[in-house]
Amino acid sequence: MPDSTPRQHAFATRQLHGGTPVPDAHAARRTPVHLTAGFVFDDFDDARDRFAGGPGYSYTRIGNPTTTSVERRIAELEGGLDAVLVSSGQAAIAIALLGLLRSGDEVVASAHIYEGTRCFLEQNLAELGIAVRFVHEPECTGAWSEAITPRTRALFAESIPNPRGRLVDLAAIAAIGHEHGAPLVVDSTFASPYLLRPLEHGADVVVHSASKLLAGHGGVLGGVIVGGAGFDWDDAERFPQLAGADATLGGRSWAELHGPGAYLARLRAHVAPRWGSTPSPLHASLIEQGVETLSLRVERASANALAVATWLAGRAEVESVDYSGLPEHPSHELARHYLPDGQGPVLAFTLLGGEDAARAVIERVRVFTHMTHIGDVRSLVLHPATTTHIHRSAAERAAAGIGDGLLRLSVGIEDVHDLIADLEDAFAAIPASARTLEEAR
Ligand SMILES: *Cc1c(COP(=O)(O)O)cnc(C)c1O
């Protein structure tokens, strides 16, 4: 008898065909852009049914078919139950955490994360009475256990930390969180689901800045929250918003009605629309278009990044290169386990000549674009010490490994020979006084 089990398609096929299609009256091949604020009700009863939570759309802040289409595609690529698209990556992080945390709760987070996230945790959540405990050595799993208290309700880390790529052991940290009833939220922006699917390693929630690799072309902002199936939300002491009776559910709980999907169901209905971070359907469509070429772009960008990192490591002007694909990087072993198909487009390197050398390189590159962004098809360069990390003290920058000579690259999909030639030309512009450590000091 022929095997009737449907064949599980590979990633490159699922990025095009994955996710249940949203029905369309005209059978358009691509999900159309439903650029509309609202949806006409069929009749009196239909309006009541849709407001009561029945099928169909009512208002774009609550849901939109174009948005649904990309949500389903991304949920499938991450191996999640469901996904919620929001207006930016920063919104995804805020909404994901606001769905978990209440006043008096605590979150334990890696200290080596995106600056916008760090400030959100430290300032904005503190204003709501939610405290953050930072783990300063996130590579050391014991440090996570030490930071957890009876009030901890979530753990937060990045799958590939910005910008030095010191990886954390996601499975070990997820297990520590679960021992204490706390889910692990992972910002996987730098990896994309093509390189790493944190849910497969025990994480419970994945967030992305879709503005980066998912959209891929540096054209739009967006964010997405994906929920896994592994966490038991029916814990009324820790998560009363999910496990307690909810008047809008007729006195039942989200956990009772939605089981492992409780967190994301409530996020979609009561958290994201109320905080109002609605994505434009036009942006949702552009993100979906980006997702359709994700594997091709990320594979090429990762290969280019490894080649650039290898070239940089052999240059006399360079003190060190941070890329987990290099055998000498402290996270290389973890990268072999978590990122076997490539280590992503982002790398950092430190020039011996400090800020003078960094300035010379940035001002001379022609193929690399000087811009703050990552995951673009184009190669980008940035000097973190005077941009993303400008508000940190010199001591804090030193602790984060952000020296005056450090440059962050987000490598694109250009021909790698042109990228290396561009850097070589730019290195020639480094003034003699800033060519070596001895002369620079
Ligand atoms: C860019 C970025 C964000 C914020 O995303 P926006 O879309 O710019 O709001 C969050 N986390 C990481 C790792 C990022 O690179």
Coordinates of C-alpha atoms and ligand atoms in Angstrom, one line a residue:
M1 CA 0.0 0.0 0.0
P2 CA 1.3 3.5 -0.8
D3 CA 2.3 5.5 2.2
S4 CA -0.6 8.0 2.7
T5 CA 1.3 10.2 5.3
P6 CA 1.9 13.6 3.6
R7 CA 5.5 14.3 3.0
Q8 CA 7.0 16.9 5.3
H9 CA 8.3 19.6 3.0
A10 CA 11.7 21.1 3.4
F11 CA 12.1 24.7 4.6
A12 CA 12.6 26.2 1.1
T13 CA 9.3 24.8 0.0
R14 CA 7.5 25.7 3.2
Q15 CA 8.6 29.3 3.0
L16 CA 6.6 29.5 -0.2
H17 CA 3.7 27.1 0.4
G18 CA 3.5 26.8 4.2
G19 CA 0.7 28.0 6.4
T20 CA -3.0 27.5 5.7
P21 CA -3.9 29.8 2.8
V22 CA -6.5 32.5 3.6
P23 CA -9.4 32.0 1.2
D24 CA -9.9 34.6 -1.4
A25 CA -13.0 35.2 -3.5
H26 CA -11.0 35.8 -6.7
A27 CA -8.5 33.0 -6.1
A28 CA -5.5 35.4 -6.3
R29 CA -2.3 33.3 -6.2
R30 CA -0.7 35.7 -3.6
T31 CA -2.7 36.9 -0.6
P32 CA -4.0 40.3 -1.7
V33 CA -3.2 43.4 0.3
H34 CA -6.5 44.1 2.1
L35 CA -5.8 47.7 2.8
T36 CA -9.0 48.4 4.7
A37 CA -9.8 49.6 8.2
G38 CA -12.9 47.4 8.5
F39 CA -14.9 44.6 7.0
V40 CA -18.6 44.8 6.1
F41 CA -20.9 42.6 8.1
D42 CA -23.3 40.3 6.2
D43 CA -26.3 41.2 8.4
F44 CA -27.3 42.1 12.0
D45 CA -26.5 38.7 13.4
D46 CA -23.2 38.4 11.6
A47 CA -22.0 41.6 13.4
R48 CA -22.9 40.1 16.7
D49 CA -21.2 36.8 16.0
R50 CA -18.0 38.4 14.9
F51 CA -17.9 40.6 18.0
A52 CA -18.5 37.6 20.1
G53 CA -15.3 36.1 18.7
G54 CA -16.7 34.0 15.9
P55 CA -15.0 33.6 12.5
G56 CA -14.6 36.5 10.0
Y57 CA -12.9 39.8 10.3
S58 CA -14.3 43.0 11.7
Y59 CA -11.6 45.7 12.1
T60 CA -8.0 45.6 11.1
R61 CA -6.6 46.3 14.6
I62 CA -8.2 42.9 15.6
G63 CA -7.3 41.0 12.5
N64 CA -6.8 41.3 8.7
P65 CA -6.5 38.5 6.1
T66 CA -3.2 39.8 4.7
T67 CA -1.8 39.8 8.2
T68 CA -3.2 36.3 9.0
S69 CA -1.5 34.9 5.9
V70 CA 2.0 35.9 6.9
E71 CA 1.3 35.0 10.6
R72 CA 0.5 31.4 9.5
R73 CA 3.5 31.2 7.3
I74 CA 5.9 32.4 10.0
A75 CA 4.3 30.2 12.7
E76 CA 4.8 27.2 10.5
L77 CA 8.5 28.1 9.7
E78 CA 9.2 28.5 13.5
G79 CA 7.3 25.3 14.3
G80 CA 4.9 27.3 16.5
L81 CA 1.2 26.9 17.2
D82 CA 0.4 30.4 16.0
A83 CA 1.9 33.9 15.5
V84 CA 0.9 37.5 16.0
L85 CA 2.3 40.2 13.7
V86 CA 2.8 43.7 15.1
S87 CA 4.1 47.0 13.9
S88 CA 7.9 46.6 14.8
G89 CA 10.3 44.3 16.5
Q90 CA 10.3 46.6 19.5
A91 CA 6.5 46.2 19.6
A92 CA 6.9 42.4 19.4
I93 CA 9.2 42.4 22.5
A94 CA 6.9 44.8 24.4
I95 CA 3.7 42.9 23.6
A96 CA 5.2 39.5 24.2
L97 CA 6.4 40.6 27.7
L98 CA 3.2 42.6 28.6
G99 CA 1.3 39.4 27.9
L100 CA 3.3 37.6 30.6
L101 CA 4.2 40.1 33.2
R102 CA 2.1 42.0 35.8
S103 CA 3.0 44.6 38.4
G104 CA 5.2 42.9 41.0
D105 CA 6.6 40.3 38.6
E106 CA 10.2 39.9 37.6
V107 CA 11.9 39.1 34.3
V108 CA 15.4 37.6 34.1
A109 CA 17.2 38.7 31.0
S110 CA 20.6 38.3 29.4
A111 CA 22.5 41.6 29.7
H112 CA 23.9 41.2 26.1
I113 CA 20.8 42.2 24.2
Y114 CA 19.6 44.8 21.7
E115 CA 19.9 48.3 23.3
G116 CA 16.2 49.1 22.7
T117 CA 15.2 46.0 24.5
R118 CA 17.5 46.6 27.4
C119 CA 16.2 50.1 27.9
F120 CA 12.6 48.8 27.6
L121 CA 13.2 46.3 30.4
E122 CA 15.2 48.6 32.6
Q123 CA 13.1 51.8 32.3
N124 CA 9.6 51.2 30.8
L125 CA 8.8 47.9 32.6
A126 CA 10.2 49.4 35.9
E127 CA 7.6 52.2 35.5
L128 CA 4.9 49.5 35.5
G129 CA 6.3 47.9 38.7
I130 CA 8.0 45.0 36.8
A131 CA 11.6 44.5 37.8
V132 CA 14.4 43.1 35.6
R133 CA 17.4 41.1 36.8
F134 CA 20.2 41.0 34.2
V135 CA 22.4 38.0 33.7
H136 CA 25.8 39.5 33.0
E137 CA 27.4 36.2 32.0
P138 CA 24.6 34.6 30.0
E139 CA 27.0 31.9 28.6
C140 CA 27.2 30.5 32.2
T141 CA 23.9 28.6 32.8
G142 CA 24.4 28.7 36.6
A143 CA 24.1 32.5 36.5
W144 CA 20.5 32.2 35.2
S145 CA 19.5 29.9 38.1
E146 CA 21.0 32.5 40.6
A147 CA 19.0 35.3 39.1
I148 CA 15.6 33.5 39.4
T149 CA 13.4 34.4 42.3
P150 CA 9.9 33.3 43.3
R151 CA 8.6 36.3 41.4
T152 CA 10.3 35.4 38.1
R153 CA 7.7 35.0 35.4
A154 CA 9.8 35.0 32.2
L155 CA 13.4 34.5 31.0
F156 CA 14.6 36.5 28.0
A157 CA 17.6 36.0 25.7
E158 CA 18.7 36.5 22.1
S159 CA 19.5 33.5 20.0
I160 CA 22.5 35.3 18.4
P161 CA 23.3 38.3 20.7
N162 CA 24.0 41.7 19.3
P163 CA 26.8 42.4 18.2
R164 CA 29.5 40.0 19.3
G165 CA 27.6 36.7 18.8
R166 CA 28.4 35.1 22.2
L167 CA 25.7 32.4 22.1
V168 CA 23.8 31.1 25.0
D169 CA 22.8 27.5 25.6
L170 CA 19.0 27.9 24.8
A171 CA 18.0 24.3 25.9
A172 CA 19.8 24.6 29.2
I173 CA 18.3 28.0 30.0
A174 CA 14.8 26.8 28.9
A175 CA 15.1 23.9 31.3
I176 CA 16.1 26.1 34.2
G177 CA 13.1 28.4 33.5
H178 CA 10.7 25.4 33.4
E179 CA 12.0 24.1 36.7
H180 CA 10.8 27.5 38.1
G181 CA 7.5 27.7 36.1
A182 CA 8.9 30.5 33.9
P183 CA 8.7 30.4 30.1
L184 CA 11.8 31.3 27.9
V185 CA 11.2 34.2 25.4
V186 CA 13.9 34.3 22.7
D187 CA 14.5 37.2 20.3
S188 CA 15.7 35.3 17.2
T189 CA 16.0 38.3 14.9
F190 CA 19.7 37.6 13.9
A191 CA 19.1 33.9 13.2
S192 CA 15.7 33.8 11.4
P193 CA 13.8 30.5 11.4
Y194 CA 16.0 29.3 8.5
L195 CA 19.1 29.0 10.8
L196 CA 17.5 28.3 14.2
R197 CA 14.1 27.4 15.6
P198 CA 14.3 28.1 19.3
L199 CA 11.0 26.3 20.0
E200 CA 12.7 23.1 18.9
H201 CA 15.2 23.6 21.7
G202 CA 12.7 24.2 24.5
A203 CA 12.0 28.0 24.2
D204 CA 8.3 28.9 24.6
V205 CA 7.9 32.2 22.8
V206 CA 10.0 33.5 19.8
V207 CA 10.0 37.1 18.8
H208 CA 11.5 38.7 15.7
S209 CA 12.1 42.1 14.3
A210 CA 10.6 41.3 11.0
S211 CA 12.2 44.6 9.7
K212 CA 15.4 42.6 9.5
L213 CA 15.9 39.2 7.8
L214 CA 12.2 38.3 7.4
A215 CA 11.3 41.3 5.3
G216 CA 14.9 41.3 4.2
H217 CA 15.1 44.4 1.9
G218 CA 15.3 47.2 4.4
G219 CA 11.9 48.6 3.3
V220 CA 9.5 48.1 6.1
L221 CA 9.3 47.7 9.9
G222 CA 7.4 44.8 11.5
G223 CA 7.6 42.4 14.4
V224 CA 6.2 38.9 15.1
I225 CA 5.5 36.9 18.2
V226 CA 5.4 33.1 17.8
G227 CA 4.0 30.8 20.5
G228 CA 5.1 27.1 21.0
A229 CA 3.0 24.2 22.3
G230 CA 5.2 23.2 25.2
F231 CA 4.3 25.4 28.2
D232 CA 1.5 24.7 30.6
W233 CA -0.2 28.0 31.2
D234 CA -2.7 26.6 33.7
D235 CA -0.9 28.0 36.7
A236 CA -3.3 30.4 38.5
E237 CA -0.7 31.5 41.0
R238 CA 1.9 32.5 38.5
F239 CA -0.3 33.5 35.5
P240 CA -3.7 34.5 36.9
Q241 CA -4.4 36.4 33.6
L242 CA -4.3 33.1 31.7
A243 CA -5.4 30.5 34.3
G244 CA -8.0 32.6 36.2
A245 CA -11.6 33.1 35.3
D246 CA -12.1 35.8 32.6
A247 CA -15.4 37.7 32.5
T248 CA -15.1 38.1 28.7
L249 CA -14.8 34.3 28.4
G250 CA -18.0 33.8 30.4
G251 CA -16.0 33.1 33.5
R252 CA -13.8 30.4 31.9
S253 CA -10.0 30.8 31.6
W254 CA -7.7 31.1 28.5
A255 CA -5.9 28.0 29.6
E256 CA -9.2 26.1 29.9
L257 CA -10.3 27.2 26.4
H258 CA -7.0 27.2 24.5
G259 CA -4.7 24.8 26.4
P260 CA -1.1 25.3 25.2
G261 CA -2.3 28.1 22.9
A262 CA -3.7 30.2 25.8
Y263 CA -0.9 32.7 25.9
L264 CA -1.0 33.5 22.2
A265 CA -4.8 33.5 22.0
R266 CA -5.0 36.1 24.8
L267 CA -2.1 38.1 23.2
R268 CA -4.1 38.3 19.9
A269 CA -7.4 39.2 21.5
H270 CA -6.6 41.2 24.5
V271 CA -3.0 42.4 24.5
A272 CA -1.8 43.4 21.0
P273 CA -5.0 45.2 19.9
R274 CA -5.3 47.0 23.2
W275 CA -1.8 48.3 23.2
G276 CA -2.5 49.1 19.6
S277 CA 0.7 48.1 17.8
T278 CA -1.2 47.1 14.6
P279 CA 0.9 46.4 11.5
S280 CA -0.2 47.9 8.1
P281 CA -1.6 45.2 5.8
L282 CA 0.8 46.6 3.1
H283 CA 3.7 45.9 5.4
A284 CA 2.4 42.5 6.2
S285 CA 2.4 41.7 2.5
L286 CA 5.9 43.0 2.0
I287 CA 7.1 40.8 5.0
E288 CA 5.4 37.8 3.4
Q289 CA 7.1 38.5 0.1
G290 CA 10.5 38.7 2.0
V291 CA 9.8 35.4 3.8
E292 CA 9.4 33.7 0.4
T293 CA 13.1 34.1 -0.3
L294 CA 14.4 33.9 3.3
S295 CA 16.5 30.7 2.9
L296 CA 18.3 31.9 -0.2
R297 CA 19.2 35.3 1.3
V298 CA 20.2 34.0 4.7
E299 CA 22.3 31.2 3.2
R300 CA 24.1 33.6 1.0
A301 CA 24.6 36.3 3.6
S302 CA 25.9 33.7 6.1
A303 CA 28.4 32.3 3.6
N304 CA 29.5 35.9 2.8
A305 CA 29.8 36.8 6.5
L306 CA 32.0 33.7 7.1
A307 CA 34.2 34.6 4.2
V308 CA 34.5 38.3 5.3
A309 CA 35.2 37.2 8.9
T310 CA 37.9 34.8 7.8
W311 CA 39.5 37.5 5.6
L312 CA 39.4 40.0 8.5
A313 CA 41.0 37.5 10.9
G314 CA 44.0 37.4 8.7
R315 CA 44.5 41.2 8.5
A316 CA 47.2 43.1 10.4
E317 CA 44.9 46.1 11.1
V318 CA 42.5 43.9 13.0
E319 CA 42.8 43.0 16.7
S320 CA 39.9 40.5 16.9
V321 CA 36.9 39.2 15.0
D322 CA 33.6 38.2 16.7
Y323 CA 31.8 35.6 14.5
S324 CA 30.7 32.3 15.9
G325 CA 31.5 30.6 12.6
L326 CA 35.2 31.1 13.2
P327 CA 36.8 28.1 15.0
E328 CA 38.6 30.4 17.5
H329 CA 35.3 32.2 18.6
P330 CA 34.3 31.2 22.2
S331 CA 30.9 30.2 21.0
H332 CA 32.1 28.0 18.1
E333 CA 31.1 24.7 19.8
L334 CA 27.6 26.1 20.6
A335 CA 27.3 27.4 17.0
R336 CA 28.1 23.9 15.6
H337 CA 25.2 22.6 17.7
Y338 CA 22.6 25.5 17.3
L339 CA 23.6 27.0 14.0
P340 CA 25.0 24.2 11.8
D341 CA 23.6 25.8 8.5
G342 CA 25.2 29.2 9.0
Q343 CA 25.8 31.7 11.7
G344 CA 23.9 34.7 10.2
P345 CA 24.8 37.9 8.5
V346 CA 26.1 39.9 11.5
L347 CA 29.7 40.0 12.7
A348 CA 31.8 42.5 14.6
F349 CA 35.6 43.2 14.4
T350 CA 37.9 45.4 16.3
L351 CA 40.5 47.6 14.6
L352 CA 43.8 48.1 16.4
G353 CA 43.7 51.8 15.6
G354 CA 40.6 52.6 17.7
E355 CA 38.1 55.3 16.8
D356 CA 40.5 56.9 14.2
A357 CA 40.8 53.7 12.3
A358 CA 37.0 53.0 12.5
R359 CA 36.2 56.5 11.2
A360 CA 38.6 56.1 8.3
V361 CA 37.0 52.8 7.3
I362 CA 33.4 54.0 7.6
E363 CA 34.2 57.1 5.6
R364 CA 35.8 55.2 2.8
V365 CA 33.6 52.2 2.1
R366 CA 31.6 52.3 -1.1
V367 CA 29.7 49.0 -1.3
F368 CA 29.0 48.8 2.4
T369 CA 26.3 51.3 3.5
H370 CA 26.8 53.3 6.7
M371 CA 23.5 52.7 8.4
T372 CA 21.9 51.2 11.6
H373 CA 20.0 48.1 10.5
I374 CA 20.8 44.5 10.0
G375 CA 19.5 41.6 7.8
D376 CA 19.3 43.8 4.6
V377 CA 20.1 42.4 1.2
R378 CA 22.8 45.1 1.2
S379 CA 25.9 45.1 3.3
L380 CA 25.9 47.6 6.2
V381 CA 28.5 48.9 8.6
L382 CA 28.1 50.7 11.9
H383 CA 30.3 52.0 14.8
P384 CA 28.4 50.9 17.9
A385 CA 30.5 52.9 20.5
T386 CA 29.4 56.2 19.0
T387 CA 25.8 55.2 17.9
T388 CA 23.8 52.3 19.5
H389 CA 25.9 52.3 22.7
I390 CA 26.5 56.1 22.9
H391 CA 24.5 56.4 26.1
R392 CA 26.4 53.7 27.9
S393 CA 29.4 54.7 30.1
A394 CA 32.9 53.8 28.9
A395 CA 33.0 51.1 31.6
E396 CA 29.7 49.6 30.5
R397 CA 30.9 49.6 26.9
A398 CA 34.1 47.9 27.9
A399 CA 32.1 45.3 29.9
A400 CA 30.0 44.6 26.8
G401 CA 33.1 44.3 24.7
I402 CA 32.2 47.4 22.6
G403 CA 35.6 49.0 22.1
D404 CA 36.4 52.3 20.2
G405 CA 37.7 50.3 17.3
L406 CA 34.8 47.9 17.0
L407 CA 32.7 47.9 13.8
R408 CA 29.6 45.9 13.3
L409 CA 28.9 44.5 9.8
S410 CA 25.6 43.1 8.6
V411 CA 26.7 41.3 5.5
G412 CA 24.4 41.3 2.5
I413 CA 24.1 39.1 -0.6
E414 CA 26.4 41.0 -2.9
D415 CA 29.4 39.2 -4.6
V416 CA 31.7 38.5 -1.7
H417 CA 34.8 39.5 -3.7
D418 CA 33.4 43.0 -4.0
L419 CA 32.8 43.2 -0.3
I420 CA 36.3 42.1 0.6
A421 CA 37.8 44.5 -2.0
D422 CA 35.7 47.3 -0.5
L423 CA 37.0 46.6 3.0
E424 CA 40.6 46.3 1.6
D425 CA 40.3 49.7 -0.1
A426 CA 38.9 51.2 3.1
F427 CA 41.7 49.7 5.3
A428 CA 44.2 51.5 3.0
A429 CA 42.6 54.7 4.1
I430 CA 43.4 54.1 7.8
P431 CA 46.0 56.8 8.7
A432 CA 49.5 55.6 9.5
S433 CA 49.1 56.9 13.0
A434 CA 46.2 54.4 13.6
R435 CA 47.5 51.3 11.9
T436 CA 48.9 49.5 14.9
L437 CA 48.1 49.4 18.6
E438 CA 51.5 50.7 19.5
E439 CA 51.3 53.7 17.3
A440 CA 47.7 54.4 18.2
R441 CA 48.4 54.6 21.9
Ligands
LIG1 C1 16.2 45.7 15.3 C2 16.0 44.8 16.4 C3 15.0 44.9 17.3 C4 13.9 46.0 17.2 O1 13.2 45.9 16.0 P1 12.5 47.1 15.2 O2 11.8 46.4 14.1 O3 13.6 48.0 14.8 O4 11.6 47.7 16.2 C5 14.9 44.0 18.4 N1 15.8 43.1 18.6 C6 16.8 42.9 17.7 C7 17.8 41.8 18.0 C8 17.0 43.8 16.6 O5 18.0 43.6 15.8

